[in-house]
mmCIF file with all atom_site columns, C-alpha atoms and ligand atoms in Angstrom:
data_model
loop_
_atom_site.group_PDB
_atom_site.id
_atom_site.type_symbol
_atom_site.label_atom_id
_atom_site.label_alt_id
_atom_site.label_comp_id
_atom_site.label_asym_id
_atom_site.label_entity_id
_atom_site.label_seq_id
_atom_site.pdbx_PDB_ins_code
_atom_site.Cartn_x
_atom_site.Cartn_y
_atom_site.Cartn_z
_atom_site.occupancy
_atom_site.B_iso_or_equiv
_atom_site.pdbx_formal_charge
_atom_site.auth_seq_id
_atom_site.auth_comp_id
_atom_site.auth_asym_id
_atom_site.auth_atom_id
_atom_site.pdbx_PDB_model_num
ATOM   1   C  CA  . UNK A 1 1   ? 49.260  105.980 107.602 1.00 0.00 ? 1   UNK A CA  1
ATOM   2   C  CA  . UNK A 1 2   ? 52.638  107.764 108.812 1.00 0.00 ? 2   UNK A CA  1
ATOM   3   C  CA  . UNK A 1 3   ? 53.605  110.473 106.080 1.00 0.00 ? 3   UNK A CA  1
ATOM   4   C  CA  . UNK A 1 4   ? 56.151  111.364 107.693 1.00 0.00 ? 4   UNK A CA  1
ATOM   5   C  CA  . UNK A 1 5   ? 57.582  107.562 107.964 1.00 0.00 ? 5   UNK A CA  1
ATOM   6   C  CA  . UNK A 1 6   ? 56.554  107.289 104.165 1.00 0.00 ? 6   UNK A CA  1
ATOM   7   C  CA  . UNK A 1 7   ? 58.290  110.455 103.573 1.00 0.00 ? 7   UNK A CA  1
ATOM   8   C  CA  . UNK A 1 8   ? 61.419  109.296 104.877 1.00 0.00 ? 8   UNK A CA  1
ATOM   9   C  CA  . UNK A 1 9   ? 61.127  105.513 103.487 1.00 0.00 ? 9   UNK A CA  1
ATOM   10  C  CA  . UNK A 1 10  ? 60.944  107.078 99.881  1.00 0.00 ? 10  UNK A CA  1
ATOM   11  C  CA  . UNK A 1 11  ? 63.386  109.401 100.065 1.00 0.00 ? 11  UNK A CA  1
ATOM   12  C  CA  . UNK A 1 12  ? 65.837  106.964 101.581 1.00 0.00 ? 12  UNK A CA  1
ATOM   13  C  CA  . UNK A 1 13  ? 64.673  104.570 98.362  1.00 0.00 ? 13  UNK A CA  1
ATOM   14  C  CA  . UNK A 1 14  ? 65.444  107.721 96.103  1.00 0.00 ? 14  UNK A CA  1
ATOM   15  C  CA  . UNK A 1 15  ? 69.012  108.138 97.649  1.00 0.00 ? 15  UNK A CA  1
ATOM   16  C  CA  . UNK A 1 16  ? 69.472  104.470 97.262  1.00 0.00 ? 16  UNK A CA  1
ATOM   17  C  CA  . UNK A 1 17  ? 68.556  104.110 93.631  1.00 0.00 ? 17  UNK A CA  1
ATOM   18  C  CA  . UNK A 1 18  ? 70.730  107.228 92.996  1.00 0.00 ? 18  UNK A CA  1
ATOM   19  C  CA  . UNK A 1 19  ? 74.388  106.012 94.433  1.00 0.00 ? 19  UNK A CA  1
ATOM   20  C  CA  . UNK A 1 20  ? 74.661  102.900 91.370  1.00 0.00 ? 20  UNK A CA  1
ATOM   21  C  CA  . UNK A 1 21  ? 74.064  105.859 88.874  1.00 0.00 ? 21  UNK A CA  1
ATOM   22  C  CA  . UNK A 1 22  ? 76.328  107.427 89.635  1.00 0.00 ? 22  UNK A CA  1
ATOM   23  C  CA  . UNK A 1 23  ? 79.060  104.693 89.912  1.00 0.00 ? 23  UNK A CA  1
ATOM   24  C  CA  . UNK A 1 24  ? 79.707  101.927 87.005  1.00 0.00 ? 24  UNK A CA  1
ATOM   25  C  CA  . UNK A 1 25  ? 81.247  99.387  87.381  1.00 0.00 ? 25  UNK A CA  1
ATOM   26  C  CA  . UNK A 1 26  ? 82.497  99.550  91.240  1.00 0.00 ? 26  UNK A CA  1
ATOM   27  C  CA  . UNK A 1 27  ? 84.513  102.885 89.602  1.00 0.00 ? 27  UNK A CA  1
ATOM   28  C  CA  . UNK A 1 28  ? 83.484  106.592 89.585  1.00 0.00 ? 28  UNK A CA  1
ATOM   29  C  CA  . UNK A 1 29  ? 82.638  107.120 86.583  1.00 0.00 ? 29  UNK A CA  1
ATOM   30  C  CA  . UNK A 1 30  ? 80.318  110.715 86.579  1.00 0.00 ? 30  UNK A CA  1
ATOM   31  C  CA  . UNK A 1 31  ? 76.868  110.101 85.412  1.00 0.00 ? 31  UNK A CA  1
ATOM   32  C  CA  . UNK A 1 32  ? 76.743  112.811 82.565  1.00 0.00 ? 32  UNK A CA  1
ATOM   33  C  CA  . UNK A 1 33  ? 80.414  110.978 81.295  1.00 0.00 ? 33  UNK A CA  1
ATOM   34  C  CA  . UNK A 1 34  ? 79.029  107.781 81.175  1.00 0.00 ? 34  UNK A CA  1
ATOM   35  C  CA  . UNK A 1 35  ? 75.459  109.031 79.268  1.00 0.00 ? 35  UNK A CA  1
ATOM   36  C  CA  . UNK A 1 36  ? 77.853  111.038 77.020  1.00 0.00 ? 36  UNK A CA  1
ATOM   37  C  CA  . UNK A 1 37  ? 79.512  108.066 76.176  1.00 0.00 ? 37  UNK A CA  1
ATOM   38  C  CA  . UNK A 1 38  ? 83.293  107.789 76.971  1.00 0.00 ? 38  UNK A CA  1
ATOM   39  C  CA  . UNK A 1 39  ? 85.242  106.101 74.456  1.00 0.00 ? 39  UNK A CA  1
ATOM   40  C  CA  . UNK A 1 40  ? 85.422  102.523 75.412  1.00 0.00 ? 40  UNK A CA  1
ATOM   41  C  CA  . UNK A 1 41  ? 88.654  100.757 75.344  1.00 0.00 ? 41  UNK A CA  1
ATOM   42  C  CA  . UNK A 1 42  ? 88.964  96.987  76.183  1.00 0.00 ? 42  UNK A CA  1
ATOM   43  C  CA  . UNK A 1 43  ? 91.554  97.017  79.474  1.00 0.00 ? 43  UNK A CA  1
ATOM   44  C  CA  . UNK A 1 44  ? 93.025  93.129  78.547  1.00 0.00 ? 44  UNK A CA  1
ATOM   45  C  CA  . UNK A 1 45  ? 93.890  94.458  75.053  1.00 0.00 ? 45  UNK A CA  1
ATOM   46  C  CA  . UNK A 1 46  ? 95.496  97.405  75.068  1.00 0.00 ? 46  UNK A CA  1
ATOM   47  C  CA  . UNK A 1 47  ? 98.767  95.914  73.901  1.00 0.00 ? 47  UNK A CA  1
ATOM   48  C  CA  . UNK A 1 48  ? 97.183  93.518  71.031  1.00 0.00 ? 48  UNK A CA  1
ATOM   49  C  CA  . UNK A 1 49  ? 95.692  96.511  68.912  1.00 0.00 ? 49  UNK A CA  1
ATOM   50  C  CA  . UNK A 1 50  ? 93.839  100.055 69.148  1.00 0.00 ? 50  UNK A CA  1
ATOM   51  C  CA  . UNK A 1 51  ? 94.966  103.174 69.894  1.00 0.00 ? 51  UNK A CA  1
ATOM   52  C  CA  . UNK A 1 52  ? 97.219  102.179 73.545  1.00 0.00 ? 52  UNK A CA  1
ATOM   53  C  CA  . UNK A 1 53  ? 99.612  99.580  71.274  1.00 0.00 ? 53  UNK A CA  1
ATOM   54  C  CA  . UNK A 1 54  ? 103.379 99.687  72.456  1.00 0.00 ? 54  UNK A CA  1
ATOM   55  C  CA  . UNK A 1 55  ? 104.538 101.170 69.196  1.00 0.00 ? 55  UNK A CA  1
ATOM   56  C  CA  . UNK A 1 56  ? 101.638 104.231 69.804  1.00 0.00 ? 56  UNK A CA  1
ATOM   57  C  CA  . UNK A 1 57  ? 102.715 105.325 72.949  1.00 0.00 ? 57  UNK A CA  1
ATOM   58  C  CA  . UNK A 1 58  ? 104.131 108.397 73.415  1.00 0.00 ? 58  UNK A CA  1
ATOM   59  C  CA  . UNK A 1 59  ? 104.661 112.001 72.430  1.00 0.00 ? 59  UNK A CA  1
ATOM   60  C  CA  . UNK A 1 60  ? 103.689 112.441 68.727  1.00 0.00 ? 60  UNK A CA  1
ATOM   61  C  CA  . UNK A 1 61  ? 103.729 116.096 67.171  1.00 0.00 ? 61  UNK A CA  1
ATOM   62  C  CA  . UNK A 1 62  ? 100.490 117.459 65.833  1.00 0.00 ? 62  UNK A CA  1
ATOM   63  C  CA  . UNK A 1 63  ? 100.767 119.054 62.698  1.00 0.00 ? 63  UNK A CA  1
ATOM   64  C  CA  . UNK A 1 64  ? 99.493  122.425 64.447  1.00 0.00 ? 64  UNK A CA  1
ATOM   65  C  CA  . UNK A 1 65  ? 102.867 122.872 66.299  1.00 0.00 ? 65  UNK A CA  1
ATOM   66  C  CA  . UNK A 1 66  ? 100.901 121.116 70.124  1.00 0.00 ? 66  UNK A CA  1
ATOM   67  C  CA  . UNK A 1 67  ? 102.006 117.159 70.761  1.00 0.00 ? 67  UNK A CA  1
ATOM   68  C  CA  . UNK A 1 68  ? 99.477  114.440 71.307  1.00 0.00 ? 68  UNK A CA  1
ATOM   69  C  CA  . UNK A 1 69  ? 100.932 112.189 74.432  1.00 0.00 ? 69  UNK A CA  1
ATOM   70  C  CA  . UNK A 1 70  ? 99.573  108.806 74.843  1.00 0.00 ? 70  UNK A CA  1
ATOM   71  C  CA  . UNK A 1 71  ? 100.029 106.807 77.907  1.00 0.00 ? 71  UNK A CA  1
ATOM   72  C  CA  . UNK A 1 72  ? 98.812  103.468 79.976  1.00 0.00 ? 72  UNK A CA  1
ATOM   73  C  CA  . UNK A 1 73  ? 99.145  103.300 83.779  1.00 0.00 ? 73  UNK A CA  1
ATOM   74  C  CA  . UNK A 1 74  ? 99.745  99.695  85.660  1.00 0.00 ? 74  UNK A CA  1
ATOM   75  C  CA  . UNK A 1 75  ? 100.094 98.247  88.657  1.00 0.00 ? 75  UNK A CA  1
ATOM   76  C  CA  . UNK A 1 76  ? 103.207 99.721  89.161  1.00 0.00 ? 76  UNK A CA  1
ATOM   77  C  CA  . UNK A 1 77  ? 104.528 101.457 86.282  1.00 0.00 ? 77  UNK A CA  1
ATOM   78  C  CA  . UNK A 1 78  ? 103.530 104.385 83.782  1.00 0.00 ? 78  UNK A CA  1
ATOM   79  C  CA  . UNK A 1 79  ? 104.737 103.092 79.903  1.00 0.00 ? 79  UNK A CA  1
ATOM   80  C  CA  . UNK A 1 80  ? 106.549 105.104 78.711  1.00 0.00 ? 80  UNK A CA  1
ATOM   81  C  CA  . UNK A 1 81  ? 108.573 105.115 81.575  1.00 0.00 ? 81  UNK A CA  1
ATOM   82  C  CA  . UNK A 1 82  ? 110.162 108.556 80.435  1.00 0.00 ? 82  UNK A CA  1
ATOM   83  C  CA  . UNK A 1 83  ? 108.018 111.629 78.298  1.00 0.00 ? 83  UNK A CA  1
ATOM   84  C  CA  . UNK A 1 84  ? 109.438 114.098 76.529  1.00 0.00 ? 84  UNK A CA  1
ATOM   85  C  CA  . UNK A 1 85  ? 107.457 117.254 75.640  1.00 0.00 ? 85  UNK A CA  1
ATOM   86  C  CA  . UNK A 1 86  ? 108.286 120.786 74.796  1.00 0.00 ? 86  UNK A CA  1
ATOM   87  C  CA  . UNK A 1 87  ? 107.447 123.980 76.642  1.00 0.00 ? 87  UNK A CA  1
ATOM   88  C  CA  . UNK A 1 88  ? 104.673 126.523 75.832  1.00 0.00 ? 88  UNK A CA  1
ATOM   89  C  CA  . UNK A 1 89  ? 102.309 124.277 73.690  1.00 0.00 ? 89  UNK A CA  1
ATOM   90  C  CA  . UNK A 1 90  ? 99.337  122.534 74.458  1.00 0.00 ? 90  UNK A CA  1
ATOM   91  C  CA  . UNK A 1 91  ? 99.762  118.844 75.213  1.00 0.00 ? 91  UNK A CA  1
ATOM   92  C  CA  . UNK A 1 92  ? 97.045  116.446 74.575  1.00 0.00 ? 92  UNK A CA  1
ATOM   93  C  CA  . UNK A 1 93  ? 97.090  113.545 76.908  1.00 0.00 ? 93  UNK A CA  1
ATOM   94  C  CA  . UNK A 1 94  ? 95.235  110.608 76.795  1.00 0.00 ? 94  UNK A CA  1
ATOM   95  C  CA  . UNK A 1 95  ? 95.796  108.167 78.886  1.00 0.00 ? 95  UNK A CA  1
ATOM   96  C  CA  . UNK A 1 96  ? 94.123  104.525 79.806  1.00 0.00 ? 96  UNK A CA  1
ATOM   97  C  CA  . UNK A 1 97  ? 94.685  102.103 82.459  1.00 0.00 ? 97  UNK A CA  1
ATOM   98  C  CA  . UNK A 1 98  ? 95.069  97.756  82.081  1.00 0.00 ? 98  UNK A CA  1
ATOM   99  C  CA  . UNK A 1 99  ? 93.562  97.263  85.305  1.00 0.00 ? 99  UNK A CA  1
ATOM   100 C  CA  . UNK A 1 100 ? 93.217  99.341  88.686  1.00 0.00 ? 100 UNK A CA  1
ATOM   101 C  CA  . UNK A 1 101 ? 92.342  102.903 89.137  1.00 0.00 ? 101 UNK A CA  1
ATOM   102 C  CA  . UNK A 1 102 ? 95.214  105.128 88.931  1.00 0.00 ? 102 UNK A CA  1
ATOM   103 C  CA  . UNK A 1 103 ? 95.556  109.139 89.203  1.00 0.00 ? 103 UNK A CA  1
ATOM   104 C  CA  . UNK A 1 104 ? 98.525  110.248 86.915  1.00 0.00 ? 104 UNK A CA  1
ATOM   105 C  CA  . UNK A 1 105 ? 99.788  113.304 88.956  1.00 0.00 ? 105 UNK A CA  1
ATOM   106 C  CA  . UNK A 1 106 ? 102.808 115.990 87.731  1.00 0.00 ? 106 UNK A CA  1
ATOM   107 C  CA  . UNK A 1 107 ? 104.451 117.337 90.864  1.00 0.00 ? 107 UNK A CA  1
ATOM   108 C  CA  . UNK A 1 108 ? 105.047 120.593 91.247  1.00 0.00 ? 108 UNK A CA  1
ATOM   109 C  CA  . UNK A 1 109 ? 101.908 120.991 89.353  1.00 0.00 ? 109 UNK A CA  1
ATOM   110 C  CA  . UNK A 1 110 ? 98.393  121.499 89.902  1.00 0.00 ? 110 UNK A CA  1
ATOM   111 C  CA  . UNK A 1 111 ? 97.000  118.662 86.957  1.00 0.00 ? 111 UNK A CA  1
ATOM   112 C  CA  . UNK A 1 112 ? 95.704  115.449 88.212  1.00 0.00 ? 112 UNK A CA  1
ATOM   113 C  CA  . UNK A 1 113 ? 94.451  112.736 86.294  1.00 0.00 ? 113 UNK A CA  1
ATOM   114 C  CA  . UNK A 1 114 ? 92.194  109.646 86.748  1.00 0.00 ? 114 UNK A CA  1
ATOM   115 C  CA  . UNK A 1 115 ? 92.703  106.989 85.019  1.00 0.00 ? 115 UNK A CA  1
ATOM   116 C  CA  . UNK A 1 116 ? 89.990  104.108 84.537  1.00 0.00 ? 116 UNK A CA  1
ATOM   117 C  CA  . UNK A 1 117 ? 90.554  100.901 82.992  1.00 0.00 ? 117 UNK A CA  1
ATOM   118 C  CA  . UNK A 1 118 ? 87.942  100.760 80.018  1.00 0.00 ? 118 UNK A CA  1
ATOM   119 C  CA  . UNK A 1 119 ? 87.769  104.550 79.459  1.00 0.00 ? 119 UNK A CA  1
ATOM   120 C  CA  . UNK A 1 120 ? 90.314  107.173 77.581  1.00 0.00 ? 120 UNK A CA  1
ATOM   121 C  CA  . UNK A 1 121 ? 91.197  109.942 80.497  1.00 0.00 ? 121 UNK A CA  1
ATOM   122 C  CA  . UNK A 1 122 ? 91.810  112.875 78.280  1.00 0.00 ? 122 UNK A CA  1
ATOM   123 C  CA  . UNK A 1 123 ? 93.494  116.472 80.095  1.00 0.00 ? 123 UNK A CA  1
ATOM   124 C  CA  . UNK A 1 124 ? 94.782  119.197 78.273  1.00 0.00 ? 124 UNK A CA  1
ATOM   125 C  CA  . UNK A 1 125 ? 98.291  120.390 79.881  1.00 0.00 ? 125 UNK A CA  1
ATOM   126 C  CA  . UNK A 1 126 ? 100.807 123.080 79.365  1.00 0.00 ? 126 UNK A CA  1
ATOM   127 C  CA  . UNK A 1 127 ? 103.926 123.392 80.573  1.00 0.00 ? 127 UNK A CA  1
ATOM   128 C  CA  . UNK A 1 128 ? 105.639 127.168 80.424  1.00 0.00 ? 128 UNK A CA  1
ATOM   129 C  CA  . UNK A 1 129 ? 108.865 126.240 81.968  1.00 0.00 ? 129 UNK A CA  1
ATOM   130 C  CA  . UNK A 1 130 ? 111.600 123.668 80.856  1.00 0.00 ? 130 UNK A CA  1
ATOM   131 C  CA  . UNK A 1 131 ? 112.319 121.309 83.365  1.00 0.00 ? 131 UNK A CA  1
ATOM   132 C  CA  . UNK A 1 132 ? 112.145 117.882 85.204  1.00 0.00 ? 132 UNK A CA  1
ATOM   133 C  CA  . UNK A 1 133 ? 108.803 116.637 86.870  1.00 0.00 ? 133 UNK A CA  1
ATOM   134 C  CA  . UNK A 1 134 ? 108.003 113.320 88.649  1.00 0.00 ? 134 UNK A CA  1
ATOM   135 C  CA  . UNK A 1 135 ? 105.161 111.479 87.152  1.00 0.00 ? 135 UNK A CA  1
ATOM   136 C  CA  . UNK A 1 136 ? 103.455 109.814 90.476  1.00 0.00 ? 136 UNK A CA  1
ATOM   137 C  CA  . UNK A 1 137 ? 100.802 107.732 91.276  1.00 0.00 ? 137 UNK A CA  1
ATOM   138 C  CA  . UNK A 1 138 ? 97.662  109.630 93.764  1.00 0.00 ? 138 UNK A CA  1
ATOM   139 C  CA  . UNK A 1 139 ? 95.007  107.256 93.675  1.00 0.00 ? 139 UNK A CA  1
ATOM   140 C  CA  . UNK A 1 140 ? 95.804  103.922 96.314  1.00 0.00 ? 140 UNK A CA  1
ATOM   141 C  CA  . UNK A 1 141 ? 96.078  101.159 93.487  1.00 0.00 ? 141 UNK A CA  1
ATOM   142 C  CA  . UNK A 1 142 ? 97.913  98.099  95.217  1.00 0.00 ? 142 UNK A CA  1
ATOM   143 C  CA  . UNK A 1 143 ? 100.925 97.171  97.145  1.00 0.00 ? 143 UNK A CA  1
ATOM   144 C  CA  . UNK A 1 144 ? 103.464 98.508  94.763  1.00 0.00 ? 144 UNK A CA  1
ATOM   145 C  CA  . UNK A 1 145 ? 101.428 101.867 94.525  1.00 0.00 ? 145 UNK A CA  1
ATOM   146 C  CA  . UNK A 1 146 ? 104.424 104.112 96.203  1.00 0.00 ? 146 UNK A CA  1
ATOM   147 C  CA  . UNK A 1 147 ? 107.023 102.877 93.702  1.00 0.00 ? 147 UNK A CA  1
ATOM   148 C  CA  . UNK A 1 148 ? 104.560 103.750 90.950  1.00 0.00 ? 148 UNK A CA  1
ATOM   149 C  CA  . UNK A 1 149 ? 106.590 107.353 89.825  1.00 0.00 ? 149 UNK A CA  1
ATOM   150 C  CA  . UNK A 1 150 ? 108.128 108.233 86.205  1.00 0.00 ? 150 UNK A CA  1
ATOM   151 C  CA  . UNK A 1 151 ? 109.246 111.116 84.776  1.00 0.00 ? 151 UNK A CA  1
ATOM   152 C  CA  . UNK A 1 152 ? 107.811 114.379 82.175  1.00 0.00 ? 152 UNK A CA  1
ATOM   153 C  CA  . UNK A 1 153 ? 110.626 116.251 80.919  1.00 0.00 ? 153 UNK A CA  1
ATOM   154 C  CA  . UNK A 1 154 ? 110.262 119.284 79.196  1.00 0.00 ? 154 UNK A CA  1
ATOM   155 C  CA  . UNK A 1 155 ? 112.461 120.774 77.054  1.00 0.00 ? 155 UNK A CA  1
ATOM   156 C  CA  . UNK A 1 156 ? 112.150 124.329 75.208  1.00 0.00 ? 156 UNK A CA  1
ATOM   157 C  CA  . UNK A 1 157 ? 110.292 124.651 72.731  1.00 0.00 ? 157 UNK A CA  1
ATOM   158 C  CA  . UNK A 1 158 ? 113.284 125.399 69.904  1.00 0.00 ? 158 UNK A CA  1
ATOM   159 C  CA  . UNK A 1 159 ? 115.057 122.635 71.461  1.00 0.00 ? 159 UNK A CA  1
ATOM   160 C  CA  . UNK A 1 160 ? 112.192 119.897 71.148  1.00 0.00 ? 160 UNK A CA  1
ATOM   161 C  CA  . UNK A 1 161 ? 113.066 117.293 67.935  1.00 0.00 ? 161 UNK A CA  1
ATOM   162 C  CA  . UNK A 1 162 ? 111.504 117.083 65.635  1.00 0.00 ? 162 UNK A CA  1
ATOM   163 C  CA  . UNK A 1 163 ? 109.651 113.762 65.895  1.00 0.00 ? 163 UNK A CA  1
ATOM   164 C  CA  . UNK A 1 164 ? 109.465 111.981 62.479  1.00 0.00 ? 164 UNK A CA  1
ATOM   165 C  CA  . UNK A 1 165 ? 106.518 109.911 61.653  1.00 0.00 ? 165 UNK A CA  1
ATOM   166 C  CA  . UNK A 1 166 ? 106.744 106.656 64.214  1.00 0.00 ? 166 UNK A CA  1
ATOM   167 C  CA  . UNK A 1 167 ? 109.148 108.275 66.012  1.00 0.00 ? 167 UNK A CA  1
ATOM   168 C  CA  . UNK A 1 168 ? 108.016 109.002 69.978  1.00 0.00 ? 168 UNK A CA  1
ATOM   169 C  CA  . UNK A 1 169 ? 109.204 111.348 71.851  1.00 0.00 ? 169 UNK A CA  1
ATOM   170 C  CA  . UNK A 1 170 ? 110.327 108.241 74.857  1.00 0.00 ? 170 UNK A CA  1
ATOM   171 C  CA  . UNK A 1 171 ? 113.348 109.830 76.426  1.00 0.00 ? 171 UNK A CA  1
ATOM   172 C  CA  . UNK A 1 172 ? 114.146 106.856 78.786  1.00 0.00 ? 172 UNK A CA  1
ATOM   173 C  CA  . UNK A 1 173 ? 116.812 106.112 76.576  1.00 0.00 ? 173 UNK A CA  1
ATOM   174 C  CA  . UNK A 1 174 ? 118.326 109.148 76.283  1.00 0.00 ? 174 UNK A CA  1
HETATM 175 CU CU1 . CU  B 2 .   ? 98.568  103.594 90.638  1.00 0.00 ? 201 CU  B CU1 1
#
């Protein structure tokens, strides 16, 4: 018998057995995450009911004084098209996908985020200055992948409406 050729053969097996766990469902999911238990969302029916419904979407103040945004990215668009947040308080995003893998990206900024279809992405951001950032696409996701760009704008805090219940902070409008 070869040890050494055994040696090899299992540790080759090992390696093999190891790459599916830490990938589900031909997307990198992290092993821990998916043990954990990421909240599930069903990709084909985000618009039908749940959390990602068109009406949901958004900026929506917390009662703490920090705003909750909500997002979904598709091939090629981020809805809302347009978010408005205000300056110098936490913002809680949570954002889905209905289909490929997308990484919602802030430029000028350092925060990243992937986003898988069938999991919540969730990122807590800040934004200390007032201004204008492009909302862009980093992760390859399809043909129309380059024109896949929207827009944060943050406005001071003072300056930041009020948001009555059911009303979102969508500024594409404005
Ligand atoms: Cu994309």
């Amino acid at each position: 018998m070869n040890w050494r050729k055994l040696r090899i053969f299992l540790l080759t097996v090992l390696v093999l057995c190891l790459i599916p766990a830490t990938r589900y469902y031909q997307i990198d999911v992290p092993l821990l995450r998916f043990l954990k238990g990421t909240p599930q969302v069903d990709p084909l029916a985000l618009h039908l009911s749940g959390e990602f419904v068109e009406t949901n979407l958004g900026t929506e103040q917390d009662g703490d004084g920090s705003v909750t945004v909500r997002m979904v990215a598709q091939q090629y668009l981020f809805v809302p098209h347009c978010i408005l947040v205000p300056s110098g308080v936490p913002v809680h995003l949570r954002v889905t996908s209905a289909d490929a893998v997308h990484a919602l990206a802030f430029e000028g900024t350092d925060y990243n985020v992937k986003v898988l279809p069938g999991t919540i992405s969730e990122a807590q951001l800040q934004f200390s200055n007032a201004g204008q950032y492009k909302t862009v696409c980093r992760e390859f996701c399809g043909a129309g992948h380059y024109a896949m760009r929207s827009e944060l704008r943050v406005v001071p805090r003072d300056q930041f409406p009020a948001l009555r219940p059911g009303e979102r902070g969508n500024c594409a409008a404005q």
